[in-house]
Amino acid sequence: MSRDEVTRLEIGSDVQIAGARQAVRQAAVAAGFSLVEQTKIVTAASELARNTLVHGGGGHMELAVVENSGGHGIRLTFTDDGPGIPDVDVALSDGYSTGNGLGLGLGGARRLVQDFTIESRPGGGTTVTAVAWSRMAQRVPR
Amino acid sequence: MTSVGSDGSGAATVAQVLETRGEQVAQQWADLPLFRNVYTTGRDAAVAAAHRLVRVLAEVARHGRLDDTSAPDFERVRPHLAQTVTARTRSGATHQQITAEVAELKRPLLEIVARETGGADGAVAAVELMGTLRVVVVEIALSEGAELIDRQRAQLLEISNPVIKLWDGVVAVPLIGTLDSARTQVVMEALLQAIVDQNAGMAILDITGVPMVDTVVAQYLLKTAMAVRLMGAECVISGIRPQIAQTIVQLGIDLGDITTRATLADALKWALGKAGVSVVVGEG
Ligand SMILES: Nc1ncnc2c1ncn2[C@@H]1O[C@H](COP(=O)(O)OP(=O)(O)OP(=O)(O)O)[C@@H](O)[C@H]1O
Ligand SMILES: [Mg+2]
């Protein structure tokens, strides 16, 4: 069901985070996302890309356009070789930050998309996958 | 006629040619693209500019510093060369084109040196001198480029977020584009300064032009609002479009007790109300 159009972008600087946001915005427009849907996935991408840079020490984002019988979706995969997240549930809870952020990025990104998974081991890097579907595609039972 | 000195000093030879035949060299250079393309208003200006360069090169050679790009004599033409480089860059010339145009100056000089002197020393020295000039121009072009980028960046920072006075005591910044820390810093400083200068009691941060509010942008907004309050003024955030409102809620961002309004017009109405000015919509 997935049309494998995968784009890979480095996440190593603020400028590259901005580039990732723009790529996601373009893909969302092309996939027929509404303005609200675009803004949600772009905002989630911004949070996850910044976590990759700030907490993971940099990495990359893979952007894929996926589809089902109802419409299109966007799958974003953020990967880094950083320190990993010792306790994912704690990291996801609102207000938890080991830096000086608001501690809302990870949990907020999860709420902004439909599918969300985190794979992380202490010392073994982190991979976060987020998938958002357009409204029409969301109606199709998964 | 000059002949190569017994000491083999090509530099002195070139210096002498440039001094005695400077006018001739300048006349020929003025017709080459480097000068012709810059001094489009008249040939006299091109000749004068070329002559200025000839005199400086003569002194560089006279001081025997043919290969010295930091020779103090070059300092005197640096501003003129910088102007030339800037003018050529503005009209679309690339660095390669500019250096190629500088390289074209070599041939007429070599011809005159050959005519005036017998030996090869003068020609070798002239080639070296012109090579040095080329390096100096490349250096200038590179630093001009870097300066241009810095200047444009600084201008962008200011231009994209002007603080405007909407009413006595009411200032506003329409924020446009992505907010990074450098821009937020500029916005915050400009806004706080405007509050002081205009003795403003109300400040409106309008985010209609901001494509996305994530946790970092939200933090910037919160910090700016807090700073405005510390100055004794009230802060309103306006231009919160539906898609932005939804993402702010889903991220779980708490804007606290900061006043928010959907549009800049609503924010202004609120500010005027606070200031005791009532807005009456006239009929007819
Ligand atoms: N890729 C990652 N690698 C390692 N640790 C991470 C990663 N992503 C998140 N974390 C951990 O999870 C915590 C919570 O992340 P979250 O994005 O919610 O908050 P934050 O980044 O600290 O602040 P902000 O609200 O600005 O995003 C982080 O402080 C960090 O300790
Ligand atoms: Mg974060």
CSV table of C-alpha atoms and ligand atoms in Angstrom, one decimal:
chain,number,residue,atom,x,y,z
A,1,MET,CA,0.0,0.0,0.0
A,2,SER,CA,2.9,2.4,0.3
A,3,ARG,CA,4.2,4.1,-2.7
A,4,ASP,CA,7.9,4.2,-1.9
A,5,GLU,CA,9.0,7.8,-2.6
A,6,VAL,CA,11.5,8.2,0.1
A,7,THR,CA,13.4,11.4,0.6
A,8,ARG,CA,16.3,11.6,3.0
A,9,LEU,CA,17.4,14.8,4.6
A,10,GLU,CA,20.2,15.5,7.0
A,11,ILE,CA,19.3,17.0,10.3
A,12,GLY,CA,22.5,18.7,11.6
A,13,SER,CA,21.7,22.4,11.9
A,14,ASP,CA,18.9,24.9,12.4
A,15,VAL,CA,18.9,25.6,8.7
A,16,GLN,CA,18.4,21.9,8.0
A,17,ILE,CA,15.5,21.8,10.4
A,18,ALA,CA,13.9,24.7,8.4
A,19,GLY,CA,14.7,22.7,5.2
A,20,ALA,CA,13.0,19.6,6.7
A,21,ARG,CA,9.9,21.7,7.6
A,22,GLN,CA,9.7,23.0,4.0
A,23,ALA,CA,10.1,19.5,2.5
A,24,VAL,CA,7.3,18.2,4.7
A,25,ARG,CA,5.1,21.2,3.9
A,26,GLN,CA,5.5,20.6,0.2
A,27,ALA,CA,4.8,16.9,0.5
A,28,ALA,CA,1.7,17.6,2.5
A,29,VAL,CA,0.4,20.0,-0.1
A,30,ALA,CA,1.1,17.5,-2.8
A,31,ALA,CA,-0.6,14.8,-0.8
A,32,GLY,CA,-3.8,16.9,-0.7
A,33,PHE,CA,-3.6,17.7,3.0
A,34,SER,CA,-5.9,20.5,4.3
A,35,LEU,CA,-4.3,23.6,5.8
A,36,VAL,CA,-4.9,22.3,9.3
A,37,GLU,CA,-3.5,18.9,8.4
A,38,GLN,CA,-0.4,20.5,6.8
A,39,THR,CA,0.2,22.7,9.8
A,40,LYS,CA,0.0,19.7,12.2
A,41,ILE,CA,2.5,17.5,10.4
A,42,VAL,CA,4.9,20.4,9.8
A,43,THR,CA,4.7,21.3,13.5
A,44,ALA,CA,5.3,17.6,14.5
A,45,ALA,CA,8.2,17.5,12.1
A,46,SER,CA,9.7,20.6,13.6
A,47,GLU,CA,9.6,19.2,17.1
A,48,LEU,CA,11.0,15.8,16.1
A,49,ALA,CA,13.7,17.3,14.0
A,50,ARG,CA,14.8,19.6,16.8
A,51,ASN,CA,14.9,16.6,19.2
A,52,THR,CA,17.1,14.8,16.7
A,53,LEU,CA,19.4,17.7,16.6
A,54,VAL,CA,19.4,18.9,20.2
A,55,HIS,CA,19.0,15.6,22.1
A,56,GLY,CA,20.3,13.1,19.5
A,57,GLY,CA,23.2,15.1,18.4
A,58,GLY,CA,22.0,15.2,14.8
A,59,GLY,CA,20.8,12.5,12.4
A,60,HIS,CA,18.5,12.4,9.5
A,61,MET,CA,14.8,12.4,8.5
A,62,GLU,CA,13.2,10.1,5.9
A,63,LEU,CA,10.1,11.4,4.3
A,64,ALA,CA,7.8,9.1,2.4
A,65,VAL,CA,4.4,9.6,0.8
A,66,VAL,CA,2.2,6.6,1.5
A,67,GLU,CA,-1.3,5.9,0.3
A,68,ASN,CA,-4.4,3.8,1.0
A,69,SER,CA,-7.7,3.5,-0.8
A,70,GLY,CA,-9.0,6.8,0.7
A,71,GLY,CA,-6.0,9.0,0.0
A,72,HIS,CA,-2.5,9.9,1.0
A,73,GLY,CA,-0.5,10.0,4.1
A,74,ILE,CA,3.0,11.1,5.1
A,75,ARG,CA,5.5,9.0,7.0
A,76,LEU,CA,8.4,10.7,8.7
A,77,THR,CA,11.2,8.7,10.3
A,78,PHE,CA,13.8,10.5,12.4
A,79,THR,CA,16.9,8.6,13.3
A,80,ASP,CA,19.9,9.5,15.3
A,81,ASP,CA,22.9,7.7,17.0
A,82,GLY,CA,22.6,9.8,20.2
A,83,PRO,CA,22.3,8.7,23.8
A,84,GLY,CA,18.9,7.2,23.4
A,85,ILE,CA,15.9,7.7,25.7
A,86,PRO,CA,16.1,5.7,29.0
A,87,ASP,CA,12.4,5.8,29.7
A,88,VAL,CA,10.1,6.6,26.8
A,89,ASP,CA,7.0,7.0,28.9
A,90,VAL,CA,8.6,9.6,31.0
A,91,ALA,CA,10.0,11.4,28.0
A,92,LEU,CA,6.5,11.5,26.5
A,93,SER,CA,4.9,13.0,29.5
A,94,ASP,CA,4.1,16.7,29.3
A,95,GLY,CA,6.6,19.0,31.0
A,96,TYR,CA,9.4,16.5,31.1
A,97,SER,CA,12.6,18.0,29.7
A,98,THR,CA,16.2,17.2,30.3
A,99,GLY,CA,17.1,20.4,28.6
A,100,ASN,CA,15.6,23.8,29.0
A,101,GLY,CA,12.6,23.3,26.8
A,102,LEU,CA,8.9,23.2,27.7
A,103,GLY,CA,9.0,19.4,27.6
A,104,LEU,CA,6.1,19.3,25.3
A,105,GLY,CA,7.7,18.5,21.9
A,106,LEU,CA,7.6,14.7,22.0
A,107,GLY,CA,4.2,14.2,23.5
A,108,GLY,CA,2.8,17.0,21.4
A,109,ALA,CA,4.1,15.5,18.2
A,110,ARG,CA,2.4,12.2,19.1
A,111,ARG,CA,-0.9,14.0,19.5
A,112,LEU,CA,-0.5,15.8,16.2
A,113,VAL,CA,-0.3,12.6,14.1
A,114,GLN,CA,-2.2,9.4,13.8
A,115,ASP,CA,0.6,6.8,14.2
A,116,PHE,CA,3.6,7.3,16.4
A,117,THR,CA,6.3,4.9,17.5
A,118,ILE,CA,9.6,5.4,19.3
A,119,GLU,CA,12.4,2.9,19.3
A,120,SER,CA,15.2,3.8,21.6
A,121,ARG,CA,17.8,2.1,23.7
A,122,PRO,CA,20.1,3.9,26.2
A,123,GLY,CA,23.3,4.4,24.3
A,124,GLY,CA,21.8,3.0,21.1
A,125,GLY,CA,20.3,6.0,19.4
A,126,THR,CA,16.7,6.9,18.7
A,127,THR,CA,14.2,6.3,15.9
A,128,VAL,CA,10.9,8.1,15.9
A,129,THR,CA,8.3,7.3,13.3
A,130,ALA,CA,5.2,9.5,12.8
A,131,VAL,CA,2.5,9.0,10.2
A,132,ALA,CA,-0.2,11.5,9.4
A,133,TRP,CA,-3.1,10.8,7.0
A,134,SER,CA,-5.3,13.2,5.1
A,135,ARG,CA,-8.9,13.3,6.4
A,136,MET,CA,-10.2,11.2,3.5
A,137,ALA,CA,-7.5,8.6,4.1
A,138,GLN,CA,-8.3,8.5,7.8
A,139,ARG,CA,-11.8,7.2,7.0
A,140,VAL,CA,-10.4,4.0,5.6
A,141,PRO,CA,-10.3,1.3,8.4
A,142,ARG,CA,-6.7,0.3,9.1
B,1,MET,CA,64.8,54.3,-23.2
B,2,THR,CA,65.0,52.3,-20.0
B,3,SER,CA,67.0,49.2,-20.1
B,4,VAL,CA,67.2,46.5,-17.5
B,5,GLY,CA,69.5,47.5,-14.8
B,6,SER,CA,72.7,45.6,-14.1
B,7,ASP,CA,71.3,44.5,-10.8
B,8,GLY,CA,68.6,42.7,-12.7
B,9,SER,CA,65.8,44.6,-11.0
B,10,GLY,CA,62.7,44.0,-13.1
B,11,ALA,CA,60.7,45.7,-10.4
B,12,ALA,CA,62.5,49.0,-10.9
B,13,THR,CA,62.0,48.6,-14.7
B,14,VAL,CA,58.2,48.1,-14.3
B,15,ALA,CA,58.1,51.0,-11.9
B,16,GLN,CA,59.8,53.2,-14.3
B,17,VAL,CA,57.5,52.2,-17.2
B,18,LEU,CA,54.4,52.7,-15.1
B,19,GLU,CA,55.7,56.2,-14.1
B,20,THR,CA,56.8,57.4,-17.5
B,21,ARG,CA,54.2,55.7,-19.6
B,22,GLY,CA,51.3,55.8,-17.1
B,23,GLU,CA,49.0,57.9,-19.2
B,24,GLN,CA,49.4,55.4,-22.2
B,25,VAL,CA,48.7,52.4,-20.0
B,26,ALA,CA,45.7,54.1,-18.4
B,27,GLN,CA,44.3,55.0,-21.8
B,28,GLN,CA,44.5,51.4,-23.0
B,29,TRP,CA,43.0,50.0,-19.7
B,30,ALA,CA,40.1,52.5,-19.9
B,31,ASP,CA,38.9,50.7,-23.0
B,32,LEU,CA,38.9,47.2,-21.4
B,33,PRO,CA,35.8,45.7,-19.9
B,34,LEU,CA,36.9,46.1,-16.2
B,35,PHE,CA,36.8,49.9,-16.5
B,36,ARG,CA,34.5,50.3,-19.4
B,37,ASN,CA,31.7,48.4,-17.7
B,38,VAL,CA,32.0,50.3,-14.5
B,39,TYR,CA,32.5,53.9,-15.7
B,40,THR,CA,29.7,53.9,-18.1
B,41,THR,CA,29.1,57.7,-17.8
B,42,GLY,CA,32.2,58.7,-19.6
B,43,ARG,CA,35.6,57.7,-20.8
B,44,ASP,CA,37.4,60.4,-18.8
B,45,ALA,CA,36.3,58.8,-15.5
B,46,ALA,CA,37.5,55.4,-16.7
B,47,VAL,CA,40.9,56.9,-17.6
B,48,ALA,CA,41.2,58.6,-14.3
B,49,ALA,CA,40.3,55.4,-12.4
B,50,ALA,CA,42.8,53.4,-14.5
B,51,HIS,CA,45.5,56.1,-13.9
B,52,ARG,CA,44.9,55.9,-10.1
B,53,LEU,CA,45.5,52.1,-10.3
B,54,VAL,CA,48.6,52.6,-12.5
B,55,ARG,CA,50.1,55.0,-10.0
B,56,VAL,CA,49.6,52.6,-7.1
B,57,LEU,CA,51.1,49.7,-9.0
B,58,ALA,CA,54.1,51.9,-9.8
B,59,GLU,CA,54.7,52.5,-6.1
B,60,VAL,CA,54.2,48.8,-5.3
B,61,ALA,CA,56.9,48.0,-7.9
B,62,ARG,CA,59.1,50.9,-6.8
B,63,HIS,CA,59.1,49.5,-3.3
B,64,GLY,CA,60.0,46.1,-4.7
B,65,ARG,CA,56.9,44.4,-3.3
B,66,LEU,CA,55.7,42.7,-6.5
B,67,ASP,CA,54.3,39.6,-4.8
B,68,ASP,CA,53.1,41.3,-1.7
B,69,THR,CA,49.3,41.4,-1.6
B,70,SER,CA,49.5,43.3,1.7
B,71,ALA,CA,51.8,46.0,0.4
B,72,PRO,CA,50.7,49.2,2.0
B,73,ASP,CA,50.4,50.9,-1.4
B,74,PHE,CA,47.6,48.5,-2.3
B,75,GLU,CA,45.6,49.9,0.7
B,76,ARG,CA,45.1,53.1,-1.1
B,77,VAL,CA,43.4,51.5,-4.1
B,78,ARG,CA,41.5,49.0,-2.0
B,79,PRO,CA,38.4,51.2,-1.6
B,80,HIS,CA,38.4,52.0,-5.4
B,81,LEU,CA,38.9,48.3,-6.3
B,82,ALA,CA,36.1,47.4,-3.8
B,83,GLN,CA,33.8,49.9,-5.6
B,84,THR,CA,34.7,48.4,-8.9
B,85,VAL,CA,34.1,44.9,-7.7
B,86,THR,CA,30.8,45.9,-6.1
B,87,ALA,CA,29.7,47.6,-9.3
B,88,ARG,CA,30.5,44.6,-11.5
B,89,THR,CA,28.9,42.2,-9.0
B,90,ARG,CA,25.7,44.3,-9.0
B,91,SER,CA,25.5,44.2,-12.8
B,92,GLY,CA,25.6,40.4,-12.5
B,93,ALA,CA,29.3,39.6,-13.0
B,94,THR,CA,30.6,36.5,-11.2
B,95,HIS,CA,33.9,36.4,-9.4
B,96,GLN,CA,35.4,34.4,-12.2
B,97,GLN,CA,34.4,37.1,-14.7
B,98,ILE,CA,35.8,39.9,-12.6
B,99,THR,CA,39.2,38.2,-12.2
B,100,ALA,CA,39.2,37.4,-15.9
B,101,GLU,CA,38.7,41.1,-16.6
B,102,VAL,CA,41.5,42.0,-14.2
B,103,ALA,CA,43.7,39.5,-16.1
B,104,GLU,CA,43.0,41.3,-19.3
B,105,LEU,CA,44.9,44.4,-18.0
B,106,LYS,CA,48.1,42.4,-18.3
B,107,ARG,CA,48.5,42.3,-22.1
B,108,PRO,CA,48.6,46.1,-22.8
B,109,LEU,CA,51.0,46.6,-20.0
B,110,LEU,CA,53.3,43.8,-21.2
B,111,GLU,CA,53.3,45.2,-24.7
B,112,ILE,CA,54.3,48.6,-23.4
B,113,VAL,CA,57.0,47.1,-21.2
B,114,ALA,CA,58.3,45.1,-24.1
B,115,ARG,CA,58.4,48.2,-26.3
B,116,GLU,CA,60.1,50.3,-23.7
B,117,THR,CA,62.7,47.9,-22.4
B,118,GLY,CA,64.9,45.4,-24.0
B,119,GLY,CA,65.2,42.4,-21.6
B,120,ALA,CA,62.8,39.9,-20.2
B,121,ASP,CA,63.2,41.0,-16.5
B,122,GLY,CA,60.7,43.8,-16.9
B,123,ALA,CA,58.1,41.5,-18.5
B,124,VAL,CA,58.6,38.9,-15.8
B,125,ALA,CA,58.2,41.5,-13.1
B,126,ALA,CA,55.1,42.9,-14.8
B,127,VAL,CA,53.5,39.5,-14.9
B,128,GLU,CA,54.2,39.0,-11.3
B,129,LEU,CA,52.8,42.4,-10.4
B,130,MET,CA,49.6,41.8,-12.3
B,131,GLY,CA,49.2,38.4,-10.7
B,132,THR,CA,49.4,40.0,-7.3
B,133,LEU,CA,46.8,42.6,-8.3
B,134,ARG,CA,44.5,39.7,-9.3
B,135,VAL,CA,44.9,38.1,-5.9
B,136,VAL,CA,44.1,41.4,-4.2
B,137,VAL,CA,40.9,41.7,-6.3
B,138,VAL,CA,39.9,38.1,-5.5
B,139,GLU,CA,40.4,38.9,-1.8
B,140,ILE,CA,38.3,42.0,-2.1
B,141,ALA,CA,35.6,40.2,-4.0
B,142,LEU,CA,35.4,37.5,-1.3
B,143,SER,CA,35.2,40.0,1.5
B,144,GLU,CA,32.7,42.1,-0.3
B,145,GLY,CA,30.6,38.9,-0.8
B,146,ALA,CA,30.7,38.1,2.9
B,147,GLU,CA,29.9,41.6,3.8
B,148,LEU,CA,27.0,41.7,1.4
B,149,ILE,CA,25.5,38.6,3.0
B,150,ASP,CA,26.0,40.0,6.5
B,151,ARG,CA,24.4,43.3,5.4
B,152,GLN,CA,21.4,41.6,3.8
B,153,ARG,CA,20.9,39.3,6.8
B,154,ALA,CA,21.0,42.3,9.1
B,155,GLN,CA,18.6,44.2,6.8
B,156,LEU,CA,16.3,41.2,6.6
B,157,LEU,CA,16.2,41.0,10.4
B,158,GLU,CA,15.0,44.5,10.7
B,159,ILE,CA,12.9,44.8,7.6
B,160,SER,CA,10.8,41.7,8.2
B,161,ASN,CA,9.7,42.8,11.6
B,162,PRO,CA,9.2,46.6,11.8
B,163,VAL,CA,7.6,47.9,14.9
B,164,ILE,CA,4.7,50.2,14.0
B,165,LYS,CA,2.7,52.7,16.0
B,166,LEU,CA,-1.0,52.0,15.6
B,167,TRP,CA,-2.2,54.6,17.9
B,168,ASP,CA,-0.9,56.8,20.7
B,169,GLY,CA,0.5,54.4,23.2
B,170,VAL,CA,-0.2,51.3,21.0
B,171,VAL,CA,2.7,49.6,19.2
B,172,ALA,CA,2.6,46.5,17.1
B,173,VAL,CA,5.0,44.1,15.4
B,174,PRO,CA,3.6,42.0,12.5
B,175,LEU,CA,5.8,38.9,12.6
B,176,ILE,CA,6.4,37.3,9.3
B,177,GLY,CA,8.1,34.0,8.6
B,178,THR,CA,9.9,31.6,10.8
B,179,LEU,CA,11.0,32.9,14.1
B,180,ASP,CA,14.6,31.9,15.0
B,181,SER,CA,16.5,33.1,18.0
B,182,ALA,CA,18.3,35.8,16.1
B,183,ARG,CA,15.1,37.3,14.8
B,184,THR,CA,13.3,37.0,18.1
B,185,GLN,CA,16.1,38.8,19.8
B,186,VAL,CA,15.9,41.7,17.3
B,187,VAL,CA,12.1,41.8,17.6
B,188,MET,CA,12.2,41.8,21.3
B,189,GLU,CA,14.8,44.6,21.5
B,190,ALA,CA,13.0,46.7,18.9
B,191,LEU,CA,9.6,46.3,20.6
B,192,LEU,CA,11.0,47.1,24.1
B,193,GLN,CA,12.7,50.2,22.7
B,194,ALA,CA,9.5,51.3,21.0
B,195,ILE,CA,7.6,50.9,24.2
B,196,VAL,CA,10.1,53.2,25.9
B,197,ASP,CA,10.4,55.7,23.1
B,198,GLN,CA,6.7,56.1,22.5
B,199,ASN,CA,5.7,55.6,26.1
B,200,ALA,CA,3.4,52.9,25.0
B,201,GLY,CA,1.1,51.0,27.3
B,202,MET,CA,0.1,48.3,24.8
B,203,ALA,CA,2.1,46.1,22.6
B,204,ILE,CA,0.6,43.8,20.0
B,205,LEU,CA,2.5,40.8,18.6
B,206,ASP,CA,0.8,39.8,15.4
B,207,ILE,CA,1.5,36.3,14.2
B,208,THR,CA,-0.7,36.2,11.1
B,209,GLY,CA,2.4,35.8,9.0
B,210,VAL,CA,4.0,33.0,11.1
B,211,PRO,CA,3.5,29.6,9.3
B,212,MET,CA,3.8,27.4,12.4
B,213,VAL,CA,4.1,27.7,16.1
B,214,ASP,CA,6.0,24.9,17.7
B,215,THR,CA,7.4,24.7,21.3
B,216,VAL,CA,10.4,26.9,20.5
B,217,VAL,CA,8.3,29.6,18.8
B,218,ALA,CA,5.9,29.5,21.7
B,219,GLN,CA,8.7,30.0,24.1
B,220,TYR,CA,9.9,33.0,22.2
B,221,LEU,CA,6.4,34.5,22.3
B,222,LEU,CA,6.0,33.8,26.0
B,223,LYS,CA,9.4,35.4,26.7
B,224,THR,CA,8.6,38.5,24.7
B,225,ALA,CA,5.3,38.9,26.3
B,226,MET,CA,6.9,38.6,29.7
B,227,ALA,CA,9.5,41.2,28.9
B,228,VAL,CA,6.8,43.6,27.7
B,229,ARG,CA,5.1,43.2,31.0
B,230,LEU,CA,8.2,43.8,32.9
B,231,MET,CA,8.3,47.1,31.1
B,232,GLY,CA,4.9,47.9,32.6
B,233,ALA,CA,3.0,47.5,29.3
B,234,GLU,CA,0.3,45.0,28.3
B,235,CYS,CA,0.9,42.5,25.6
B,236,VAL,CA,-1.6,41.0,23.2
B,237,ILE,CA,-0.9,38.2,20.7
B,238,SER,CA,-3.1,38.5,17.6
B,239,GLY,CA,-3.4,36.7,14.3
B,240,ILE,CA,-3.8,33.3,15.8
B,241,ARG,CA,-5.3,31.4,12.8
B,242,PRO,CA,-7.4,28.3,13.3
B,243,GLN,CA,-4.7,25.9,12.3
B,244,ILE,CA,-2.2,27.5,14.6
B,245,ALA,CA,-4.8,27.5,17.5
B,246,GLN,CA,-5.3,23.8,17.0
B,247,THR,CA,-1.6,22.9,17.0
B,248,ILE,CA,-1.0,25.1,20.1
B,249,VAL,CA,-3.7,23.2,21.9
B,250,GLN,CA,-2.4,19.7,20.8
B,251,LEU,CA,1.1,20.6,21.7
B,252,GLY,CA,-0.2,21.4,25.2
B,253,ILE,CA,1.2,24.9,25.2
B,254,ASP,CA,-0.2,27.2,27.9
B,255,LEU,CA,-0.1,30.8,26.9
B,256,GLY,CA,-1.0,31.6,30.5
B,257,ASP,CA,-2.9,34.8,31.0
B,258,ILE,CA,-1.6,36.4,27.9
B,259,THR,CA,-4.4,38.1,26.0
B,260,THR,CA,-5.0,36.7,22.6
B,261,ARG,CA,-7.2,37.9,19.7
B,262,ALA,CA,-8.0,36.3,16.4
B,263,THR,CA,-7.0,39.4,14.3
B,264,LEU,CA,-4.9,42.5,14.5
B,265,ALA,CA,-8.1,44.6,14.2
B,266,ASP,CA,-9.6,42.8,17.2
B,267,ALA,CA,-6.3,43.4,19.1
B,268,LEU,CA,-6.4,47.1,18.3
B,269,LYS,CA,-10.0,47.4,19.3
B,270,TRP,CA,-9.1,45.7,22.6
B,271,ALA,CA,-6.1,48.0,23.2
B,272,LEU,CA,-8.1,51.1,22.4
B,273,GLY,CA,-10.9,50.0,24.7
B,274,LYS,CA,-8.3,49.6,27.5
B,275,ALA,CA,-7.0,53.0,26.7
B,276,GLY,CA,-10.5,54.5,27.0
B,277,VAL,CA,-10.9,55.2,23.3
B,278,SER,CA,-14.2,54.0,21.9
B,279,VAL,CA,-14.5,53.0,18.3
B,280,VAL,CA,-17.7,54.2,16.7
B,281,VAL,CA,-18.7,52.8,13.4
B,282,GLY,CA,-20.2,55.6,11.4
B,283,GLU,CA,-23.3,55.2,9.4
B,284,GLY,CA,-23.6,56.0,5.7
C,1,LIG,N1,16.1,11.9,19.9
C,1,LIG,C1,16.3,12.0,21.2
C,1,LIG,N2,17.4,11.5,21.8
C,1,LIG,C2,17.6,11.5,23.1
C,1,LIG,N3,16.7,12.0,24.0
C,1,LIG,C3,15.6,12.5,23.5
C,1,LIG,C4,15.3,12.5,22.1
C,1,LIG,N4,14.1,13.1,21.9
C,1,LIG,C5,13.6,13.4,23.1
C,1,LIG,N5,14.5,13.1,24.1
C,1,LIG,C6,14.3,13.2,25.6
C,1,LIG,O1,13.0,13.4,25.8
C,1,LIG,C7,12.8,14.6,26.5
C,1,LIG,C8,11.4,15.2,26.2
C,1,LIG,O2,11.4,15.6,24.8
C,1,LIG,P1,10.5,16.9,24.4
C,1,LIG,O3,10.6,17.1,23.0
C,1,LIG,O4,9.1,16.5,24.9
C,1,LIG,O5,11.0,18.0,25.3
C,1,LIG,P2,12.2,19.0,25.1
C,1,LIG,O6,12.8,18.7,23.7
C,1,LIG,O7,13.1,18.9,26.2
C,1,LIG,O8,11.6,20.4,25.1
C,1,LIG,P3,10.6,21.0,23.9
C,1,LIG,O9,9.3,21.2,24.6
C,1,LIG,O10,11.2,22.3,23.5
C,1,LIG,O11,10.5,20.0,22.8
C,1,LIG,C9,13.9,15.5,26.2
C,1,LIG,O12,14.2,16.5,27.1
C,1,LIG,C10,15.1,14.4,26.1
C,1,LIG,O13,15.6,14.1,27.3
C,2,MG,MG,11.7,18.7,22.0
